[in-house]
Amino acid sequence: MRKPFSLAGRTALVTGGSRGIGLETVRQLLARGNTVLVAARDIAPLDDLAGAHPGRLDALATDLGTTQGVRALADWVATRHPDCSLVINNAAIMIHQDLATAPPAFLDEIAREIAVNLAGPAQVATALLPLLSRQPSAAIVNVTSGLAIAPKREAAVYCATKAGLRSFTRALRDQCAAAGRQILVSEVVMTLVDTGLSRPSTLRKYPPARAAADLLRGLEAGKKEIWIEKTRALRIVHRLSPALAYAIMRGR
């Protein structure tokens, strides 16, 4: 039976929280009275927000595409904010490249995308599990994408990392349950959102503020899978006809 997850009085970590969906999530958590921790490579965009919420926003500039950066984050949280009980793995990059024509140097870009989008969230979750396990209740939220269900042609590596993170989230949830840890492990299947992650498009993009609100609403409901906007329809289409879902998403 699904149990509600209260957001009241939380200390929450949001990765990639200085722009896009992450920034909107930070704003909404602060508006609810929470203490919010942010990990991002560039934390300058948070200066005004920190000034408006003194003592309730703390940020660390770190590269979560490296193991060293993840360790720095885990040490920072454990030392400065041992009451952290919510981790939202939102940080991601998307590199648009036709691999059939990619130059040899693009191999480094592939490694970078995998490190940020897949290895980073897995390492952050693992590094913070001991701390989260000590809280009365806690949650790990991994943000994936509808592209984990059906990929698009121009972002092969991004789609693969989100599919991998989807599988990781399910397995981690099972491991936590088997170990008796009272940690909600949730996946947010994100729709196409109006951020700098994707290329300009004629397709209608979902507002980041609404995406963040849907994320937090689903989390409060205790959902293990939170499907955002059009991904709910994609889920149904994929169940009925995977080929049709792939055809719809291929050129988006």
CSV table of C-alpha atoms in Angstrom, one decimal:
chain,number,residue,atom,x,y,z
A,1,MET,CA,0.0,0.0,0.0
A,2,ARG,CA,1.3,3.4,-1.0
A,3,LYS,CA,2.2,5.7,1.9
A,4,PRO,CA,2.2,9.5,1.6
A,5,PHE,CA,5.5,11.2,1.9
A,6,SER,CA,5.3,14.5,3.8
A,7,LEU,CA,7.5,17.3,2.6
A,8,ALA,CA,7.1,19.4,5.8
A,9,GLY,CA,10.3,20.3,7.5
A,10,ARG,CA,12.6,18.5,5.2
A,11,THR,CA,16.2,19.2,4.3
A,12,ALA,CA,16.4,18.3,0.6
A,13,LEU,CA,19.2,18.0,-1.8
A,14,VAL,CA,18.6,18.9,-5.5
A,15,THR,CA,21.3,18.2,-8.0
A,16,GLY,CA,21.4,20.4,-11.0
A,17,GLY,CA,19.4,22.9,-9.1
A,18,SER,CA,20.7,26.1,-10.5
A,19,ARG,CA,18.6,26.1,-13.7
A,20,GLY,CA,15.6,24.5,-15.4
A,21,ILE,CA,13.4,22.0,-13.6
A,22,GLY,CA,15.9,21.8,-10.8
A,23,LEU,CA,15.8,25.5,-10.1
A,24,GLU,CA,12.0,25.5,-10.1
A,25,THR,CA,12.0,22.5,-7.7
A,26,VAL,CA,14.3,24.4,-5.4
A,27,ARG,CA,12.0,27.5,-5.5
A,28,GLN,CA,9.0,25.4,-4.6
A,29,LEU,CA,10.7,23.5,-1.8
A,30,LEU,CA,11.8,26.8,-0.3
A,31,ALA,CA,8.2,28.2,-0.7
A,32,ARG,CA,7.0,25.3,1.4
A,33,GLY,CA,9.4,26.2,4.2
A,34,ASN,CA,12.1,23.5,3.6
A,35,THR,CA,15.8,23.8,3.8
A,36,VAL,CA,17.3,23.2,0.4
A,37,LEU,CA,20.8,22.1,-0.6
A,38,VAL,CA,21.9,22.5,-4.2
A,39,ALA,CA,24.8,20.8,-6.0
A,40,ALA,CA,25.7,22.2,-9.4
A,41,ARG,CA,28.7,23.1,-11.4
A,42,ASP,CA,27.6,26.8,-11.5
A,43,ILE,CA,25.8,28.0,-8.4
A,44,ALA,CA,25.9,31.7,-9.2
A,45,PRO,CA,22.3,31.8,-10.5
A,46,LEU,CA,21.3,30.9,-6.9
A,47,ASP,CA,22.7,34.1,-5.3
A,48,ASP,CA,19.4,36.1,-5.4
A,49,LEU,CA,17.4,33.1,-4.2
A,50,ALA,CA,19.8,32.5,-1.3
A,51,GLY,CA,19.5,36.2,-0.3
A,52,ALA,CA,15.7,35.9,-0.3
A,53,HIS,CA,15.8,32.8,2.0
A,54,PRO,CA,18.6,33.4,4.4
A,55,GLY,CA,19.8,30.3,6.2
A,56,ARG,CA,17.6,28.0,4.2
A,57,LEU,CA,19.5,27.6,0.9
A,58,ASP,CA,23.0,26.1,0.9
A,59,ALA,CA,24.9,25.4,-2.3
A,60,LEU,CA,28.0,23.5,-3.3
A,61,ALA,CA,29.8,24.0,-6.6
A,62,THR,CA,30.9,20.5,-7.7
A,63,ASP,CA,31.2,18.3,-10.8
A,64,LEU,CA,28.9,15.3,-10.4
A,65,GLY,CA,30.4,13.8,-13.5
A,66,THR,CA,33.4,12.8,-11.4
A,67,THR,CA,33.7,10.4,-8.5
A,68,GLN,CA,35.8,13.1,-6.7
A,69,GLY,CA,32.9,15.5,-7.1
A,70,VAL,CA,30.3,13.0,-5.7
A,71,ARG,CA,32.5,12.3,-2.7
A,72,ALA,CA,32.9,16.0,-2.0
A,73,LEU,CA,29.1,16.3,-2.1
A,74,ALA,CA,28.5,13.4,0.2
A,75,ASP,CA,31.1,14.7,2.7
A,76,TRP,CA,29.6,18.2,2.6
A,77,VAL,CA,26.1,16.9,3.2
A,78,ALA,CA,27.1,14.6,6.0
A,79,THR,CA,29.1,17.3,7.7
A,80,ARG,CA,26.9,20.4,7.3
A,81,HIS,CA,23.5,18.9,6.9
A,82,PRO,CA,23.2,15.5,8.6
A,83,ASP,CA,19.4,15.8,8.7
A,84,CYS,CA,19.1,15.6,4.9
A,85,SER,CA,16.2,13.2,4.2
A,86,LEU,CA,15.4,13.8,0.5
A,87,VAL,CA,17.7,13.5,-2.5
A,88,ILE,CA,16.5,14.6,-6.0
A,89,ASN,CA,18.9,13.5,-8.7
A,90,ASN,CA,18.0,15.9,-11.4
A,91,ALA,CA,21.4,16.9,-13.0
A,92,ALA,CA,21.7,15.9,-16.6
A,93,ILE,CA,23.2,17.0,-19.9
A,94,MET,CA,22.1,16.2,-23.4
A,95,ILE,CA,24.5,16.2,-26.3
A,96,HIS,CA,23.0,16.2,-29.8
A,97,GLN,CA,25.1,14.2,-32.2
A,98,ASP,CA,24.7,11.8,-35.1
A,99,LEU,CA,27.0,9.0,-34.0
A,100,ALA,CA,27.1,7.7,-37.6
A,101,THR,CA,29.1,10.8,-38.5
A,102,ALA,CA,30.7,11.7,-35.2
A,103,PRO,CA,34.4,12.5,-35.1
A,104,PRO,CA,36.8,10.2,-33.1
A,105,ALA,CA,37.1,12.9,-30.4
A,106,PHE,CA,33.4,12.5,-29.6
A,107,LEU,CA,34.3,9.5,-27.6
A,108,ASP,CA,35.1,11.8,-24.7
A,109,GLU,CA,31.7,13.5,-25.0
A,110,ILE,CA,30.0,10.0,-24.8
A,111,ALA,CA,31.9,9.2,-21.6
A,112,ARG,CA,31.0,12.6,-20.1
A,113,GLU,CA,27.3,12.2,-20.8
A,114,ILE,CA,27.3,8.8,-19.2
A,115,ALA,CA,29.2,10.0,-16.2
A,116,VAL,CA,26.8,12.9,-15.5
A,117,ASN,CA,23.5,11.3,-16.4
A,118,LEU,CA,24.0,7.7,-15.1
A,119,ALA,CA,27.1,7.2,-13.0
A,120,GLY,CA,26.5,10.4,-11.1
A,121,PRO,CA,23.0,9.7,-9.8
A,122,ALA,CA,24.0,6.1,-9.0
A,123,GLN,CA,27.0,7.3,-7.0
A,124,VAL,CA,25.1,10.1,-5.2
A,125,ALA,CA,22.4,7.7,-4.2
A,126,THR,CA,24.8,5.1,-3.0
A,127,ALA,CA,27.1,7.6,-1.1
A,128,LEU,CA,24.1,9.1,0.7
A,129,LEU,CA,22.2,5.9,1.6
A,130,PRO,CA,23.9,5.5,5.0
A,131,LEU,CA,22.8,9.0,6.0
A,132,LEU,CA,19.3,8.6,4.6
A,133,SER,CA,18.9,5.3,6.4
A,134,ARG,CA,19.3,7.1,9.7
A,135,GLN,CA,16.3,9.4,9.1
A,136,PRO,CA,12.8,8.5,10.3
A,137,SER,CA,11.7,8.7,6.7
A,138,ALA,CA,13.6,9.5,3.5
A,139,ALA,CA,13.4,9.4,-0.2
A,140,ILE,CA,15.6,9.2,-3.3
A,141,VAL,CA,14.1,10.7,-6.5
A,142,ASN,CA,15.7,10.0,-9.8
A,143,VAL,CA,14.6,12.1,-12.8
A,144,THR,CA,14.5,10.1,-16.0
A,145,SER,CA,12.6,10.8,-19.2
A,146,GLY,CA,10.0,9.5,-21.6
A,147,LEU,CA,13.0,9.0,-23.8
A,148,ALA,CA,14.0,6.1,-21.5
A,149,ILE,CA,10.8,4.4,-22.8
A,150,ALA,CA,11.2,5.2,-26.5
A,151,PRO,CA,14.4,7.0,-27.7
A,152,LYS,CA,14.8,9.8,-30.2
A,153,ARG,CA,17.3,9.6,-33.1
A,154,GLU,CA,19.4,12.7,-32.3
A,155,ALA,CA,20.3,11.9,-28.6
A,156,ALA,CA,21.2,8.3,-28.5
A,157,VAL,CA,23.5,8.5,-25.5
A,158,TYR,CA,21.2,10.6,-23.5
A,159,CYS,CA,18.3,8.2,-24.1
A,160,ALA,CA,20.5,5.3,-23.1
A,161,THR,CA,21.6,6.9,-19.9
A,162,LYS,CA,18.0,7.6,-18.9
A,163,ALA,CA,17.0,4.0,-19.7
A,164,GLY,CA,19.9,2.9,-17.5
A,165,LEU,CA,18.8,5.2,-14.7
A,166,ARG,CA,15.3,3.8,-14.9
A,167,SER,CA,16.6,0.3,-14.4
A,168,PHE,CA,19.0,1.4,-11.7
A,169,THR,CA,16.1,3.0,-9.8
A,170,ARG,CA,14.0,-0.1,-9.9
A,171,ALA,CA,16.8,-2.3,-8.7
A,172,LEU,CA,17.8,0.1,-5.9
A,173,ARG,CA,14.2,0.2,-4.7
A,174,ASP,CA,14.2,-3.6,-4.5
A,175,GLN,CA,17.5,-3.6,-2.6
A,176,CYS,CA,16.3,-1.0,-0.1
A,177,ALA,CA,13.2,-3.0,0.5
A,178,ALA,CA,15.1,-6.3,0.9
A,179,ALA,CA,17.4,-4.5,3.4
A,180,GLY,CA,14.5,-3.2,5.4
A,181,ARG,CA,15.4,0.4,4.8
A,182,GLN,CA,12.5,2.8,5.0
A,183,ILE,CA,13.5,4.8,2.0
A,184,LEU,CA,11.1,5.7,-0.8
A,185,VAL,CA,12.9,5.3,-4.1
A,186,SER,CA,11.0,7.1,-6.8
A,187,GLU,CA,11.4,7.7,-10.5
A,188,VAL,CA,10.1,10.8,-12.3
A,189,VAL,CA,9.5,10.1,-16.0
A,190,MET,CA,9.8,13.6,-17.4
A,191,THR,CA,8.1,15.0,-20.5
A,192,LEU,CA,9.6,17.5,-23.0
A,193,VAL,CA,10.1,20.6,-20.8
A,194,ASP,CA,11.0,24.2,-21.8
A,195,THR,CA,14.6,24.3,-20.7
A,196,GLY,CA,18.0,24.7,-22.4
A,197,LEU,CA,18.5,20.9,-22.3
A,198,SER,CA,16.7,20.3,-25.6
A,199,ARG,CA,17.0,22.0,-28.9
A,200,PRO,CA,14.5,24.7,-30.1
A,201,SER,CA,11.4,23.0,-31.4
A,202,THR,CA,7.9,23.7,-32.8
A,203,LEU,CA,6.6,21.1,-30.3
A,204,ARG,CA,4.8,22.6,-27.3
A,205,LYS,CA,7.1,22.3,-24.2
A,206,TYR,CA,5.9,21.9,-20.7
A,207,PRO,CA,6.6,24.8,-18.3
A,208,PRO,CA,9.4,24.0,-15.8
A,209,ALA,CA,7.3,25.3,-12.9
A,210,ARG,CA,4.5,22.8,-13.7
A,211,ALA,CA,7.0,20.0,-14.1
A,212,ALA,CA,8.5,20.7,-10.7
A,213,ALA,CA,5.0,21.0,-9.1
A,214,ASP,CA,4.0,17.6,-10.6
A,215,LEU,CA,7.2,16.1,-9.3
A,216,LEU,CA,6.6,17.2,-5.8
A,217,ARG,CA,2.9,16.3,-5.9
A,218,GLY,CA,3.7,12.8,-7.0
A,219,LEU,CA,6.4,12.5,-4.3
A,220,GLU,CA,3.9,13.6,-1.6
A,221,ALA,CA,1.5,10.9,-2.8
A,222,GLY,CA,4.3,8.4,-2.2
A,223,LYS,CA,4.4,7.3,-5.8
A,224,LYS,CA,7.2,5.0,-7.0
A,225,GLU,CA,6.8,6.2,-10.5
A,226,ILE,CA,5.7,9.8,-11.3
A,227,TRP,CA,4.7,10.2,-15.0
A,228,ILE,CA,4.7,13.9,-16.1
A,229,GLU,CA,2.2,15.2,-18.6
A,230,LYS,CA,2.5,13.5,-22.0
A,231,THR,CA,4.5,10.6,-20.7
A,232,ARG,CA,1.3,9.2,-19.2
A,233,ALA,CA,0.0,8.8,-22.7
A,234,LEU,CA,3.3,7.5,-24.0
A,235,ARG,CA,3.2,4.8,-21.3
A,236,ILE,CA,-0.1,3.5,-22.6
A,237,VAL,CA,0.9,3.7,-26.2
A,238,HIS,CA,4.1,1.7,-25.5
A,239,ARG,CA,2.2,-1.0,-23.7
A,240,LEU,CA,-0.2,-1.4,-26.7
A,241,SER,CA,2.4,-1.0,-29.4
A,242,PRO,CA,6.1,-0.4,-28.7
A,243,ALA,CA,6.7,0.0,-32.5
A,244,LEU,CA,4.2,2.9,-32.6
A,245,ALA,CA,5.8,4.5,-29.5
A,246,TYR,CA,9.2,4.3,-31.1
A,247,ALA,CA,7.9,5.8,-34.3
A,248,ILE,CA,6.3,8.7,-32.5
A,249,MET,CA,9.4,9.5,-30.5
A,250,ARG,CA,12.1,8.8,-33.1
A,251,GLY,CA,12.1,12.2,-34.7
A,252,ARG,CA,11.0,14.4,-31.8
